[in-house]
PDB file of C-alpha atoms in Angstrom:
ATOM      1  CA  GLY A 516      -0.568   3.565  18.594  1.00  0.00           C
ATOM      2  CA  ALA A 517       0.301   1.943  15.275  1.00  0.00           C
ATOM      3  CA  VAL A 518      -1.894   3.171  12.444  1.00  0.00           C
ATOM      4  CA  VAL A 519      -2.326   1.670   9.004  1.00  0.00           C
ATOM      5  CA  SER A 520      -4.119   3.571   6.274  1.00  0.00           C
ATOM      6  CA  GLN A 521      -5.515   2.455   2.954  1.00  0.00           C
ATOM      7  CA  HIS A 522      -6.405   4.484  -0.095  1.00  0.00           C
ATOM      8  CA  PRO A 523      -8.880   4.571  -1.641  1.00  0.00           C
ATOM      9  CA  SER A 524     -11.540   3.483   0.816  1.00  0.00           C
ATOM     10  CA  TRP A 525     -13.966   2.726  -1.988  1.00  0.00           C
ATOM     11  CA  VAL A 526     -13.648   2.580  -5.749  1.00  0.00           C
ATOM     12  CA  ILE A 527     -16.054   1.739  -8.552  1.00  0.00           C
ATOM     13  CA  CYS A 528     -14.582   1.023 -11.964  1.00  0.00           C
ATOM     14  CA  LYS A 529     -15.491  -0.353 -15.342  1.00  0.00           C
ATOM     15  CA  SER A 530     -14.464  -3.853 -16.326  1.00  0.00           C
ATOM     16  CA  GLY A 531     -10.954  -3.908 -17.805  1.00  0.00           C
ATOM     17  CA  THR A 532      -9.627  -1.067 -15.688  1.00  0.00           C
ATOM     18  CA  SER A 533      -6.582  -1.564 -13.459  1.00  0.00           C
ATOM     19  CA  VAL A 534      -6.959  -0.336  -9.899  1.00  0.00           C
ATOM     20  CA  LYS A 535      -4.168   0.423  -7.445  1.00  0.00           C
ATOM     21  CA  ILE A 536      -4.717   0.218  -3.692  1.00  0.00           C
ATOM     22  CA  GLU A 537      -2.190   1.722  -1.289  1.00  0.00           C
ATOM     23  CA  CYS A 538      -1.404   0.504   2.205  1.00  0.00           C
ATOM     24  CA  ARG A 539       0.681   2.713   4.463  1.00  0.00           C
ATOM     25  CA  SER A 540       1.998   2.303   7.970  1.00  0.00           C
ATOM     26  CA  LEU A 541       1.782   5.856   9.294  1.00  0.00           C
ATOM     27  CA  ASP A 542       3.882   5.819  12.444  1.00  0.00           C
ATOM     28  CA  PHE A 543       6.021   2.716  12.211  1.00  0.00           C
ATOM     29  CA  GLN A 544       8.113   0.765   9.761  1.00  0.00           C
ATOM     30  CA  ALA A 545       6.684  -2.479   8.487  1.00  0.00           C
ATOM     31  CA  THR A 546       9.067  -5.005   7.074  1.00  0.00           C
ATOM     32  CA  THR A 547       6.145  -7.260   6.249  1.00  0.00           C
ATOM     33  CA  MET A 548       2.704  -6.388   4.957  1.00  0.00           C
ATOM     34  CA  PHE A 549      -0.147  -8.734   4.204  1.00  0.00           C
ATOM     35  CA  TRP A 550      -2.991  -8.469   1.730  1.00  0.00           C
ATOM     36  CA  TYR A 551      -6.357 -10.068   2.450  1.00  0.00           C
ATOM     37  CA  ARG A 552      -9.594 -10.367   0.572  1.00  0.00           C
ATOM     38  CA  GLN A 553     -12.952 -10.634   2.257  1.00  0.00           C
ATOM     39  CA  PHE A 554     -16.210 -11.738   0.656  1.00  0.00           C
ATOM     40  CA  PRO A 555     -19.536 -10.809   2.268  1.00  0.00           C
ATOM     41  CA  LYS A 556     -20.201 -12.666   5.501  1.00  0.00           C
ATOM     42  CA  GLN A 557     -16.932 -14.581   5.190  1.00  0.00           C
ATOM     43  CA  SER A 558     -13.612 -14.412   6.976  1.00  0.00           C
ATOM     44  CA  LEU A 559     -10.465 -12.795   5.668  1.00  0.00           C
ATOM     45  CA  MET A 560      -8.594 -14.790   3.043  1.00  0.00           C
ATOM     46  CA  LEU A 561      -4.847 -14.211   2.886  1.00  0.00           C
ATOM     47  CA  MET A 562      -3.799 -13.397  -0.652  1.00  0.00           C
ATOM     48  CA  ALA A 563      -0.102 -12.650  -0.318  1.00  0.00           C
ATOM     49  CA  THR A 564       2.718 -11.681   1.998  1.00  0.00           C
ATOM     50  CA  SER A 565       4.777  -8.697   0.977  1.00  0.00           C
ATOM     51  CA  ASN A 566       8.315  -8.117   2.220  1.00  0.00           C
ATOM     52  CA  GLU A 567      10.058  -4.819   1.656  1.00  0.00           C
ATOM     53  CA  GLY A 568      12.493  -4.986  -1.206  1.00  0.00           C
ATOM     54  CA  SER A 569      11.619  -8.486  -2.357  1.00  0.00           C
ATOM     55  CA  LYS A 570       8.962 -10.262  -4.344  1.00  0.00           C
ATOM     56  CA  ALA A 571       5.652 -11.040  -2.681  1.00  0.00           C
ATOM     57  CA  THR A 572       4.757 -14.574  -1.685  1.00  0.00           C
ATOM     58  CA  TYR A 573       1.343 -15.540  -3.010  1.00  0.00           C
ATOM     59  CA  GLU A 574      -1.041 -18.047  -1.488  1.00  0.00           C
ATOM     60  CA  GLN A 575      -2.144 -20.988  -3.543  1.00  0.00           C
ATOM     61  CA  GLY A 576      -4.811 -20.094  -6.049  1.00  0.00           C
ATOM     62  CA  VAL A 577      -4.018 -16.375  -6.161  1.00  0.00           C
ATOM     63  CA  GLU A 578      -2.951 -15.168  -9.599  1.00  0.00           C
ATOM     64  CA  LYS A 579       0.347 -13.284  -9.449  1.00  0.00           C
ATOM     65  CA  ASP A 580      -0.227 -11.524 -12.747  1.00  0.00           C
ATOM     66  CA  LYS A 581      -3.699 -10.473 -11.694  1.00  0.00           C
ATOM     67  CA  PHE A 582      -2.835  -9.062  -8.289  1.00  0.00           C
ATOM     68  CA  LEU A 583       0.454  -7.201  -8.518  1.00  0.00           C
ATOM     69  CA  ILE A 584       2.053  -6.348  -5.187  1.00  0.00           C
ATOM     70  CA  ASN A 585       4.870  -3.867  -4.744  1.00  0.00           C
ATOM     71  CA  HIS A 586       6.424  -3.220  -1.333  1.00  0.00           C
ATOM     72  CA  ALA A 587       8.531  -0.237  -2.324  1.00  0.00           C
ATOM     73  CA  SER A 588       9.432   1.051   1.123  1.00  0.00           C
ATOM     74  CA  LEU A 589       9.123   0.188   4.798  1.00  0.00           C
ATOM     75  CA  THR A 590       5.895   2.173   5.010  1.00  0.00           C
ATOM     76  CA  LEU A 591       4.166   1.499   1.704  1.00  0.00           C
ATOM     77  CA  SER A 592       2.813  -1.537  -0.098  1.00  0.00           C
ATOM     78  CA  THR A 593       0.547  -1.386  -3.132  1.00  0.00           C
ATOM     79  CA  LEU A 594      -1.852  -3.921  -4.585  1.00  0.00           C
ATOM     80  CA  THR A 595      -2.801  -3.447  -8.231  1.00  0.00           C
ATOM     81  CA  VAL A 596      -5.782  -5.378  -9.526  1.00  0.00           C
ATOM     82  CA  THR A 597      -5.002  -5.580 -13.233  1.00  0.00           C
ATOM     83  CA  SER A 598      -7.785  -5.647 -15.817  1.00  0.00           C
ATOM     84  CA  ALA A 599     -10.416  -5.894 -13.114  1.00  0.00           C
ATOM     85  CA  HIS A 600     -13.589  -7.886 -13.766  1.00  0.00           C
ATOM     86  CA  PRO A 601     -16.833  -8.082 -11.786  1.00  0.00           C
ATOM     87  CA  GLU A 602     -15.657 -11.224  -9.986  1.00  0.00           C
ATOM     88  CA  ASP A 603     -12.804  -9.171  -8.509  1.00  0.00           C
ATOM     89  CA  SER A 604     -15.329  -7.049  -6.632  1.00  0.00           C
ATOM     90  CA  SER A 605     -14.546  -7.497  -2.977  1.00  0.00           C
ATOM     91  CA  PHE A 606     -13.261  -5.888   0.204  1.00  0.00           C
ATOM     92  CA  TYR A 607      -9.463  -5.770   0.258  1.00  0.00           C
ATOM     93  CA  ILE A 608      -7.682  -5.334   3.582  1.00  0.00           C
ATOM     94  CA  CYS A 609      -3.996  -4.910   4.287  1.00  0.00           C
ATOM     95  CA  SER A 610      -2.106  -5.374   7.503  1.00  0.00           C
ATOM     96  CA  ALA A 611       1.376  -4.384   8.553  1.00  0.00           C
ATOM     97  CA  ARG A 612       3.621  -6.196  10.982  1.00  0.00           C
ATOM     98  CA  THR A 613       6.123  -4.512  13.232  1.00  0.00           C
ATOM     99  CA  ARG A 614       9.293  -6.074  14.486  1.00  0.00           C
ATOM    100  CA  MET A 615      11.002  -3.362  16.475  1.00  0.00           C
ATOM    101  CA  PRO A 616      12.524  -3.215  19.954  1.00  0.00           C
ATOM    102  CA  GLY A 617       9.954  -2.588  22.641  1.00  0.00           C
ATOM    103  CA  ILE A 618       6.950  -3.108  20.348  1.00  0.00           C
ATOM    104  CA  PRO A 619       5.157  -6.444  20.293  1.00  0.00           C
ATOM    105  CA  ASP A 620       5.317  -8.327  17.036  1.00  0.00           C
ATOM    106  CA  THR A 621       1.756  -7.530  16.045  1.00  0.00           C
ATOM    107  CA  GLN A 622      -0.265  -7.093  12.905  1.00  0.00           C
ATOM    108  CA  TYR A 623      -2.138  -3.831  12.536  1.00  0.00           C
ATOM    109  CA  PHE A 624      -4.950  -3.759  10.025  1.00  0.00           C
ATOM    110  CA  GLY A 625      -5.954  -1.029   7.626  1.00  0.00           C
ATOM    111  CA  PRO A 626      -9.591   0.055   7.286  1.00  0.00           C
ATOM    112  CA  GLY A 627     -10.049  -1.802   3.997  1.00  0.00           C
ATOM    113  CA  THR A 628     -10.850  -0.853   0.407  1.00  0.00           C
ATOM    114  CA  ARG A 629     -14.147  -1.720  -1.205  1.00  0.00           C
ATOM    115  CA  LEU A 630     -13.721  -2.477  -4.905  1.00  0.00           C
ATOM    116  CA  THR A 631     -16.786  -2.659  -7.150  1.00  0.00           C
ATOM    117  CA  VAL A 632     -16.240  -3.600 -10.788  1.00  0.00           C
ATOM    118  CA  LEU A 633     -19.131  -2.946 -13.140  1.00  0.00           C
TER     119      LEU A 633
ATOM    120  CA  ALA B 912      -3.673   7.375  -8.905  1.00  0.00           C
ATOM    121  CA  GLN B 913      -6.640   9.281  -7.594  1.00  0.00           C
ATOM    122  CA  LYS B 914      -7.047   9.997  -3.923  1.00  0.00           C
ATOM    123  CA  ILE B 915     -10.012  11.422  -2.023  1.00  0.00           C
ATOM    124  CA  THR B 916      -9.708  12.417   1.617  1.00  0.00           C
ATOM    125  CA  GLN B 917     -12.479  13.285   4.036  1.00  0.00           C
ATOM    126  CA  THR B 918     -10.857  14.239   7.311  1.00  0.00           C
ATOM    127  CA  GLN B 919     -14.022  14.460   9.435  1.00  0.00           C
ATOM    128  CA  PRO B 920     -15.286  11.011  10.418  1.00  0.00           C
ATOM    129  CA  GLY B 921     -18.225  12.512  12.298  1.00  0.00           C
ATOM    130  CA  MET B 922     -19.816  15.907  12.862  1.00  0.00           C
ATOM    131  CA  PHE B 923     -22.651  17.428  14.851  1.00  0.00           C
ATOM    132  CA  VAL B 924     -24.633  20.468  13.737  1.00  0.00           C
ATOM    133  CA  GLN B 925     -27.541  22.260  15.303  1.00  0.00           C
ATOM    134  CA  GLU B 926     -30.807  22.213  13.369  1.00  0.00           C
ATOM    135  CA  LYS B 927     -31.220  25.254  11.094  1.00  0.00           C
ATOM    136  CA  GLU B 928     -27.498  26.018  11.110  1.00  0.00           C
ATOM    137  CA  ALA B 929     -25.148  25.647   8.135  1.00  0.00           C
ATOM    138  CA  VAL B 930     -22.445  23.000   8.043  1.00  0.00           C
ATOM    139  CA  THR B 931     -19.396  22.393   5.853  1.00  0.00           C
ATOM    140  CA  LEU B 932     -18.132  18.905   5.085  1.00  0.00           C
ATOM    141  CA  ASP B 933     -14.520  18.812   3.945  1.00  0.00           C
ATOM    142  CA  CYS B 934     -13.153  16.975   0.927  1.00  0.00           C
ATOM    143  CA  THR B 935      -9.698  17.175  -0.599  1.00  0.00           C
ATOM    144  CA  TYR B 936      -8.509  15.283  -3.617  1.00  0.00           C
ATOM    145  CA  ASP B 937      -5.415  14.473  -5.603  1.00  0.00           C
ATOM    146  CA  THR B 938      -5.228  13.525  -9.252  1.00  0.00           C
ATOM    147  CA  SER B 939      -2.949  13.861 -12.230  1.00  0.00           C
ATOM    148  CA  ASP B 940      -5.888  14.216 -14.608  1.00  0.00           C
ATOM    149  CA  GLN B 941      -6.532  17.659 -16.070  1.00  0.00           C
ATOM    150  CA  SER B 942     -10.222  16.917 -16.454  1.00  0.00           C
ATOM    151  CA  TYR B 943     -12.279  15.236 -13.769  1.00  0.00           C
ATOM    152  CA  GLY B 944     -15.568  15.469 -11.931  1.00  0.00           C
ATOM    153  CA  LEU B 945     -16.462  15.692  -8.272  1.00  0.00           C
ATOM    154  CA  PHE B 946     -19.609  14.346  -6.639  1.00  0.00           C
ATOM    155  CA  TRP B 947     -21.256  14.385  -3.259  1.00  0.00           C
ATOM    156  CA  TYR B 948     -23.585  11.583  -2.208  1.00  0.00           C
ATOM    157  CA  LYS B 949     -25.779  11.126   0.846  1.00  0.00           C
ATOM    158  CA  GLN B 950     -26.306   7.705   2.388  1.00  0.00           C
ATOM    159  CA  PRO B 951     -29.048   7.527   5.031  1.00  0.00           C
ATOM    160  CA  SER B 952     -29.345   4.606   7.412  1.00  0.00           C
ATOM    161  CA  SER B 953     -31.495   2.799   4.870  1.00  0.00           C
ATOM    162  CA  GLY B 954     -28.369   2.334   2.754  1.00  0.00           C
ATOM    163  CA  GLU B 955     -29.227   3.810  -0.626  1.00  0.00           C
ATOM    164  CA  MET B 956     -26.860   6.324  -2.190  1.00  0.00           C
ATOM    165  CA  ILE B 957     -28.495   9.636  -3.051  1.00  0.00           C
ATOM    166  CA  PHE B 958     -26.800  11.960  -5.525  1.00  0.00           C
ATOM    167  CA  LEU B 959     -26.578  15.521  -4.205  1.00  0.00           C
ATOM    168  CA  ILE B 960     -24.363  17.657  -6.388  1.00  0.00           C
ATOM    169  CA  TYR B 961     -21.750  17.566  -9.171  1.00  0.00           C
ATOM    170  CA  GLN B 962     -18.857  19.866 -10.081  1.00  0.00           C
ATOM    171  CA  GLY B 963     -16.786  19.537 -13.240  1.00  0.00           C
ATOM    172  CA  SER B 964     -13.146  20.488 -13.025  1.00  0.00           C
ATOM    173  CA  TYR B 965     -13.562  23.130 -15.724  1.00  0.00           C
ATOM    174  CA  ASP B 966     -16.743  24.629 -14.316  1.00  0.00           C
ATOM    175  CA  GLU B 967     -15.958  28.176 -13.305  1.00  0.00           C
ATOM    176  CA  GLN B 968     -18.874  28.614 -10.978  1.00  0.00           C
ATOM    177  CA  ASN B 969     -19.482  26.638  -7.825  1.00  0.00           C
ATOM    178  CA  ALA B 970     -22.321  24.152  -8.186  1.00  0.00           C
ATOM    179  CA  THR B 971     -25.501  24.704  -6.194  1.00  0.00           C
ATOM    180  CA  GLU B 972     -28.563  22.512  -5.739  1.00  0.00           C
ATOM    181  CA  GLY B 973     -31.154  23.877  -3.346  1.00  0.00           C
ATOM    182  CA  ARG B 974     -29.641  23.829   0.152  1.00  0.00           C
ATOM    183  CA  TYR B 975     -26.472  22.188  -1.124  1.00  0.00           C
ATOM    184  CA  SER B 976     -23.535  24.068  -2.543  1.00  0.00           C
ATOM    185  CA  LEU B 977     -20.069  22.909  -3.452  1.00  0.00           C
ATOM    186  CA  ASN B 978     -17.179  25.165  -2.480  1.00  0.00           C
ATOM    187  CA  PHE B 979     -14.739  24.244  -5.246  1.00  0.00           C
ATOM    188  CA  GLN B 980     -11.186  25.541  -4.825  1.00  0.00           C
ATOM    189  CA  LYS B 981      -9.209  23.994  -7.652  1.00  0.00           C
ATOM    190  CA  ALA B 982      -5.816  25.348  -6.649  1.00  0.00           C
ATOM    191  CA  ARG B 983      -6.238  23.880  -3.181  1.00  0.00           C
ATOM    192  CA  LYS B 984      -7.766  20.686  -4.597  1.00  0.00           C
ATOM    193  CA  SER B 985     -10.710  20.918  -2.280  1.00  0.00           C
ATOM    194  CA  ALA B 986     -14.411  20.395  -2.910  1.00  0.00           C
ATOM    195  CA  ASN B 987     -16.232  21.045   0.320  1.00  0.00           C
ATOM    196  CA  LEU B 988     -19.992  20.512   0.628  1.00  0.00           C
ATOM    197  CA  VAL B 989     -21.974  23.238   2.346  1.00  0.00           C
ATOM    198  CA  ILE B 990     -25.446  22.419   3.642  1.00  0.00           C
ATOM    199  CA  SER B 991     -27.444  25.471   4.624  1.00  0.00           C
ATOM    200  CA  ALA B 992     -30.265  25.459   7.178  1.00  0.00           C
ATOM    201  CA  SER B 993     -29.686  21.892   8.369  1.00  0.00           C
ATOM    202  CA  GLN B 994     -32.705  19.675   8.900  1.00  0.00           C
ATOM    203  CA  LEU B 995     -33.085  16.578  11.044  1.00  0.00           C
ATOM    204  CA  GLY B 996     -33.426  14.536   7.857  1.00  0.00           C
ATOM    205  CA  ASP B 997     -29.939  15.559   6.841  1.00  0.00           C
ATOM    206  CA  SER B 998     -28.474  13.161   9.407  1.00  0.00           C
ATOM    207  CA  ALA B 999     -26.619  10.584   7.285  1.00  0.00           C
ATOM    208  CA  MET B1000     -23.246   9.526   5.901  1.00  0.00           C
ATOM    209  CA  TYR B1001     -21.891  11.824   3.222  1.00  0.00           C
ATOM    210  CA  PHE B1002     -19.395  10.674   0.625  1.00  0.00           C
ATOM    211  CA  CYS B1003     -17.223  12.778  -1.642  1.00  0.00           C
ATOM    212  CA  ALA B1004     -16.219  11.076  -4.889  1.00  0.00           C
ATOM    213  CA  MET B1005     -14.196  11.820  -8.000  1.00  0.00           C
ATOM    214  CA  ILE B1006     -14.478  10.422 -11.508  1.00  0.00           C
ATOM    215  CA  ASN B1007     -11.372  10.331 -13.674  1.00  0.00           C
ATOM    216  CA  ASN B1008     -10.858  11.790 -17.119  1.00  0.00           C
ATOM    217  CA  ALA B1009     -11.474   8.473 -18.843  1.00  0.00           C
ATOM    218  CA  GLY B1010     -14.763   8.165 -17.001  1.00  0.00           C
ATOM    219  CA  ASN B1011     -14.096   4.584 -16.030  1.00  0.00           C
ATOM    220  CA  MET B1012     -13.245   4.939 -12.355  1.00  0.00           C
ATOM    221  CA  LEU B1013     -15.149   6.546  -9.500  1.00  0.00           C
ATOM    222  CA  THR B1014     -13.147   6.884  -6.288  1.00  0.00           C
ATOM    223  CA  PHE B1015     -14.789   7.596  -2.933  1.00  0.00           C
ATOM    224  CA  GLY B1016     -13.563   9.212   0.238  1.00  0.00           C
ATOM    225  CA  GLY B1017     -13.992   7.542   3.602  1.00  0.00           C
ATOM    226  CA  GLY B1018     -17.187   9.404   4.366  1.00  0.00           C
ATOM    227  CA  THR B1019     -18.376  11.799   7.073  1.00  0.00           C
ATOM    228  CA  ARG B1020     -21.248  10.976   9.392  1.00  0.00           C
ATOM    229  CA  LEU B1021     -23.358  14.074   9.977  1.00  0.00           C
ATOM    230  CA  MET B1022     -25.700  14.242  12.938  1.00  0.00           C
ATOM    231  CA  VAL B1023     -28.207  17.075  13.189  1.00  0.00           C
ATOM    232  CA  LYS B1024     -29.301  17.971  16.708  1.00  0.00           C
ATOM    233  CA  PRO B1025     -32.814  19.323  17.371  1.00  0.00           C
TER     234      PRO B1025
END
């Protein structure tokens, strides 16, 4: 089955630190990856859509300079939270979409990364 | 970037036996620290043991010891004489050289059988 991994699973950092989160599709190529943010007891909120080799498309209200997304290859997208502050503490989840012959066009979700900013 | 990997999502061990929980890490820092924490079902994080990257001897704390193999970038936790109260989630974590970021592995759930 299609597997998406995220690293790290949990990170605690001091305010002002930049944190990079990796999202990898382990056994398939993902032309499109999505980044979500989830607050406690709330649904996923789409932050941005990342296409391999091009700039990410950000949802309204999401700061591009704050949340840097790089989709460097068909199996890797990274989200960098720059100069993190306590209000950036959240659960960040990525998903990867396949579009290959014989495989349904489906999003597969990573296990999420918990970010805590002190 | 730092990376911590715990490859065992869950493990069983018989009471009174020893168990090893695996942890591998990757970092470009020359100086760093490694921690193990225990999280029982109640949710609090309990510090177990710490190993500095320049410490030559493996850390030990009572029934806990850390098998630190720097060349292999591994920091496995060994629990001797398992007790029923050892059943919990165990997290491996690494702090960077600057001391401003603590990165956790995905955790291993340990279940001790009577």
